[in-house]
Amino acid sequence: MEISKQYAERGYAVIKKLLNQDEIEKITIIVDLIYDRWLNENGDALIEHQLINMHSLTHPRYFKNNKSERIKFFELIAPEQLTDLIEKMFGKGINFHNTQLFFNPYTNTKTPYWHRDLQYSLIEDSIQAQEQNNILSLHIRIPLIAEKGIELVPGTHKRWDSELERNVRLELNGHINSEKLPGGILIELEPRDILIFNAQMIHRGNYGLNKVRKALDLCIGKQHHLLSGFLDRDILPNDDEIRCISNNQWYVLAKDIADQNFAKEIEN
Ligand SMILES: O=C(O)CCC(=O)C(=O)O
């Protein structure tokens, strides 16, 4: 099935071998350095809270001694074959939101939980439901190790929950968020493949089938008043850096939005 059609129907698309081996190796080297730095400060929390991800990998705190590496990382995660494909699928106006790295929890006592990404924000569920078809918030998963690491419920990007989905996702009426959901499908990915999925579709990780997991997710999307407030200026390239990034369209737009937010904050 054509990629755009697949995304429109199911809320996700897998593109095999979009990236080349060299790109994956270069991304992996930088991600490993960032993860080690993060782990130095968050090792205890990782165990205590059974963390399954970290975010904001582009933050300057991870590039203190190597500023050119930050520019390189911004370039590596937004190569032209990816930005071109995303523009073909979703049109212009895509901006960069953030990055996340997903890994397995420290022990197998943590179970994967169904969710829509914004359910952990302060935005009411009813507002999210109402805006579902106006919000474009995407994850681009770049697996750095082969994984069967994510389960999605196809079609839930264009409709809100069934009664069971709502009960499970929000743990209502005696349900728990790790129950099996009808229609859930596990996605199998190899390094070099990418998975594009809607952040607001119902999804969960899978920790049990993968001995080790290391999946870099780029979070991107279109401007929407409910999303703009989440943009963190610190994770974006600064003015000097942005000039050095050859394919910088996602970052330029994100910076515009972040600067507008900042100006509004100062005004108020
Ligand atoms: O891969 C995972 O562990 C979970 C992914 C997820 O929940 C997300 O991308 O929001």
Coordinates of C-alpha atoms and ligand atoms in Angstrom, one line a residue:
M1 CA 0.0 0.0 0.0
E2 CA 1.2 3.5 -0.7
I3 CA 2.8 5.1 2.4
S4 CA 0.5 8.1 2.6
K5 CA -2.5 5.9 2.2
Q6 CA -1.3 3.5 4.8
Y7 CA -0.7 6.3 7.3
A8 CA -4.1 7.8 6.5
E9 CA -5.9 4.5 7.1
R10 CA -3.9 3.1 10.0
G11 CA -2.1 6.0 11.7
Y12 CA 1.3 4.6 11.1
A13 CA 3.7 3.6 8.3
V14 CA 6.9 1.6 8.2
I15 CA 9.5 2.6 5.7
K16 CA 12.1 -0.1 5.2
K17 CA 15.8 1.0 4.9
L18 CA 15.2 4.7 4.6
L19 CA 18.5 5.4 6.4
N20 CA 21.9 4.0 5.5
Q21 CA 24.2 2.0 7.8
D22 CA 26.6 4.9 8.0
E23 CA 23.9 7.2 9.3
I24 CA 22.8 4.7 11.9
E25 CA 26.3 4.2 13.1
K26 CA 26.9 8.0 13.4
I27 CA 23.6 8.5 15.2
T28 CA 24.3 5.6 17.5
I29 CA 27.7 7.0 18.6
I30 CA 26.2 10.3 19.6
V31 CA 23.1 8.8 21.2
D32 CA 25.4 6.4 23.3
L33 CA 27.4 9.4 24.6
I34 CA 24.3 11.3 25.5
Y35 CA 22.7 8.3 27.2
D36 CA 25.9 7.7 29.3
R37 CA 25.9 11.3 30.4
W38 CA 22.2 11.1 31.2
L39 CA 22.7 7.8 33.1
N40 CA 25.5 9.4 35.2
E41 CA 22.9 11.8 36.7
N42 CA 19.8 9.6 36.5
G43 CA 21.0 6.1 37.2
D44 CA 19.3 5.9 40.6
A45 CA 16.0 7.2 39.2
L46 CA 16.2 4.8 36.3
I47 CA 16.2 1.9 38.8
E48 CA 13.9 3.4 41.4
H49 CA 11.2 4.6 38.9
Q50 CA 11.8 1.8 36.3
L51 CA 12.2 4.5 33.7
I52 CA 11.7 3.5 30.0
N53 CA 12.8 6.7 28.3
M54 CA 14.8 9.9 28.4
H55 CA 14.0 13.0 26.4
S56 CA 15.6 16.2 25.1
L57 CA 18.7 14.5 23.6
T58 CA 19.6 17.7 21.8
H59 CA 19.9 19.7 25.0
P60 CA 23.2 21.7 25.2
R61 CA 24.0 20.0 28.5
Y62 CA 25.0 16.9 26.5
F63 CA 27.4 18.7 24.2
K64 CA 29.3 20.9 26.6
N65 CA 32.7 20.0 25.4
N66 CA 31.8 19.5 21.8
K67 CA 29.6 22.1 20.2
S68 CA 30.1 21.0 16.6
E69 CA 28.8 17.5 17.6
R70 CA 25.5 19.1 18.5
I71 CA 25.2 20.6 15.0
K72 CA 26.2 17.2 13.5
F73 CA 23.5 15.5 15.6
F74 CA 20.8 18.0 14.4
E75 CA 21.9 17.2 10.8
L76 CA 22.0 13.4 11.3
I77 CA 18.5 13.2 12.7
A78 CA 16.9 15.3 10.0
P79 CA 18.4 14.0 6.7
E80 CA 16.9 15.1 3.4
Q81 CA 15.4 11.7 2.6
L82 CA 13.4 11.9 5.8
T83 CA 12.3 15.6 5.6
D84 CA 11.4 15.1 1.9
L85 CA 9.3 12.0 2.7
I86 CA 7.5 13.8 5.6
E87 CA 6.7 16.8 3.4
K88 CA 5.4 14.5 0.7
M89 CA 3.1 12.8 3.3
F90 CA 2.0 15.8 5.4
G91 CA 2.7 18.9 3.4
K92 CA 4.7 21.9 4.5
G93 CA 4.6 23.3 8.1
I94 CA 6.3 20.5 9.9
N95 CA 8.4 21.6 12.9
F96 CA 10.7 19.8 15.3
H97 CA 9.3 19.2 18.8
N98 CA 11.8 17.1 20.7
T99 CA 13.5 13.7 20.9
Q100 CA 13.1 10.7 23.1
L101 CA 15.1 7.5 23.6
F102 CA 13.2 4.4 24.6
F103 CA 14.8 1.5 26.3
N104 CA 13.7 -1.5 28.5
P105 CA 13.0 -0.9 32.2
Y106 CA 15.7 -2.1 34.7
T107 CA 13.6 -5.1 35.7
N108 CA 10.7 -7.0 34.1
T109 CA 8.3 -5.9 36.8
K110 CA 7.2 -2.9 34.8
T111 CA 4.4 -3.6 32.3
P112 CA 3.8 -1.6 29.1
Y113 CA 0.8 0.7 29.3
W114 CA -1.6 1.8 26.6
H115 CA -1.8 5.6 26.2
R116 CA -2.2 8.5 23.9
D117 CA 0.7 10.8 24.4
L118 CA -1.2 13.9 25.6
Q119 CA -3.0 12.0 28.3
Y120 CA -0.1 12.8 30.7
S121 CA -0.5 16.6 30.0
L122 CA -3.0 18.9 31.7
I123 CA -5.2 19.0 28.6
E124 CA -8.5 17.5 29.4
D125 CA -9.4 14.2 27.7
S126 CA -12.5 15.7 26.2
I127 CA -10.5 18.6 24.6
Q128 CA -8.0 16.1 23.2
A129 CA -10.9 14.1 21.7
Q130 CA -12.4 17.2 20.2
E131 CA -9.1 18.3 18.7
Q132 CA -7.9 14.9 17.6
N133 CA -8.4 15.5 13.9
N134 CA -6.8 19.0 14.0
I135 CA -3.6 17.9 15.8
L136 CA -0.7 16.5 13.9
S137 CA 1.8 15.2 16.3
L138 CA 4.1 12.4 15.1
H139 CA 6.8 10.1 16.3
I140 CA 9.5 9.1 13.9
R141 CA 11.0 6.0 15.4
I142 CA 14.6 5.2 14.4
P143 CA 15.5 1.9 16.0
L144 CA 19.2 1.7 16.7
I145 CA 18.8 -2.0 17.6
A146 CA 16.3 -4.4 16.0
E147 CA 13.1 -4.5 18.0
K148 CA 9.6 -5.8 18.3
G149 CA 9.2 -2.9 20.7
I150 CA 6.0 -1.1 20.1
E151 CA 2.3 -2.0 19.8
L152 CA -0.2 0.2 18.1
V153 CA -4.0 0.1 17.7
P154 CA -4.5 1.0 14.0
G155 CA -7.2 3.6 13.2
T156 CA -7.2 5.2 16.6
H157 CA -5.5 8.3 15.2
K158 CA -8.8 9.2 13.5
R159 CA -11.3 8.2 16.2
W160 CA -11.5 8.4 19.9
D161 CA -11.8 5.4 22.3
S162 CA -14.2 2.5 22.4
E163 CA -15.6 2.0 25.9
L164 CA -13.0 -0.8 26.6
E165 CA -10.1 1.3 25.3
R166 CA -11.1 4.2 27.5
N167 CA -11.4 1.9 30.6
V168 CA -8.0 0.4 29.9
R169 CA -6.1 3.5 28.9
L170 CA -7.4 5.5 31.9
E171 CA -7.7 2.5 34.3
L172 CA -11.4 2.9 35.0
N173 CA -14.0 0.4 36.2
G174 CA -11.5 -2.1 37.4
H175 CA -9.4 -2.2 34.3
I176 CA -5.6 -1.8 34.1
N177 CA -3.6 -0.1 31.4
S178 CA -1.5 -3.1 30.6
E179 CA -4.4 -5.3 29.5
K180 CA -4.6 -6.8 26.0
L181 CA -6.5 -4.6 23.6
P182 CA -8.3 -5.9 20.6
G183 CA -6.7 -4.9 17.3
G184 CA -3.3 -4.1 18.8
I185 CA -0.4 -5.0 16.5
L186 CA 3.3 -5.3 17.3
I187 CA 5.7 -3.6 14.9
E188 CA 8.9 -5.3 14.0
L189 CA 11.7 -2.9 13.0
E190 CA 15.4 -3.3 11.9
P191 CA 18.0 -0.6 12.1
R192 CA 17.7 1.6 9.0
D193 CA 13.9 1.2 9.0
I194 CA 11.8 4.0 10.3
L195 CA 8.3 3.9 11.8
I196 CA 6.1 7.0 11.5
F197 CA 3.2 7.0 13.9
N198 CA 0.6 9.4 15.3
A199 CA 1.5 10.3 18.9
Q200 CA -2.2 10.5 19.8
M201 CA -3.1 7.0 18.5
I202 CA -3.4 4.3 21.2
H203 CA 0.0 2.7 21.7
R204 CA 2.3 1.1 24.2
G205 CA 5.9 -0.3 24.3
N206 CA 6.9 -3.9 24.5
Y207 CA 9.7 -4.7 26.9
G208 CA 9.5 -8.5 27.0
L209 CA 10.3 -9.5 23.5
N210 CA 13.6 -7.5 23.2
K211 CA 16.6 -8.3 25.3
V212 CA 17.9 -4.8 24.8
R213 CA 16.1 -1.9 23.2
K214 CA 17.4 1.5 22.0
A215 CA 14.9 3.4 19.9
L216 CA 15.4 7.0 19.1
D217 CA 12.1 8.8 18.5
L218 CA 11.9 12.2 16.8
C219 CA 8.8 14.1 17.8
I220 CA 7.6 16.4 15.1
G221 CA 4.3 17.9 14.0
K222 CA 2.4 21.0 12.9
Q223 CA 1.7 24.1 14.9
H224 CA -1.4 23.8 17.1
H225 CA -2.4 26.0 20.0
L226 CA -2.5 23.0 22.3
L227 CA 1.1 21.9 21.4
S228 CA 3.0 25.2 21.2
G229 CA 3.4 25.5 24.9
F230 CA 5.4 22.3 25.1
L231 CA 8.2 23.6 22.9
D232 CA 11.4 24.0 24.8
R233 CA 13.7 26.6 23.3
D234 CA 16.8 25.0 24.9
I235 CA 16.5 21.9 22.8
L236 CA 16.5 23.8 19.6
P237 CA 19.6 25.0 17.7
N238 CA 20.6 28.6 18.6
D239 CA 20.9 31.3 15.8
D240 CA 24.6 30.5 15.1
E241 CA 24.0 26.7 15.0
I242 CA 20.9 27.0 12.8
R243 CA 22.9 28.7 10.1
C244 CA 25.3 25.8 10.1
I245 CA 22.6 23.1 9.6
S246 CA 22.2 22.5 5.9
N247 CA 18.7 21.0 6.0
N248 CA 17.3 23.1 8.8
Q249 CA 13.6 23.6 7.8
W250 CA 12.1 21.7 10.9
Y251 CA 14.3 23.7 13.2
V252 CA 13.7 27.1 11.6
L253 CA 9.9 26.7 12.0
A254 CA 10.2 25.4 15.6
K255 CA 12.4 28.3 16.5
D256 CA 9.8 30.8 15.0
I257 CA 7.1 29.2 17.2
A258 CA 9.3 29.1 20.3
D259 CA 10.3 32.7 19.8
Q260 CA 6.6 33.8 19.3
N261 CA 5.8 32.0 22.6
F262 CA 8.7 33.6 24.4
A263 CA 7.7 37.1 23.1
K264 CA 4.1 36.4 24.4
E265 CA 5.4 35.3 27.8
I266 CA 7.4 38.5 28.2
E267 CA 4.5 40.6 27.1
N268 CA 2.2 39.1 29.8
Ligands
LIG1 O1 8.6 2.2 22.9 C1 8.1 2.4 24.0 O2 8.6 1.8 25.0 C2 6.9 3.2 24.2 C3 6.8 4.2 23.1 C4 5.8 5.3 23.6 O3 5.1 5.1 24.5 C5 5.8 6.5 22.9 O4 6.5 6.7 21.8 O5 5.1 7.5 23.3

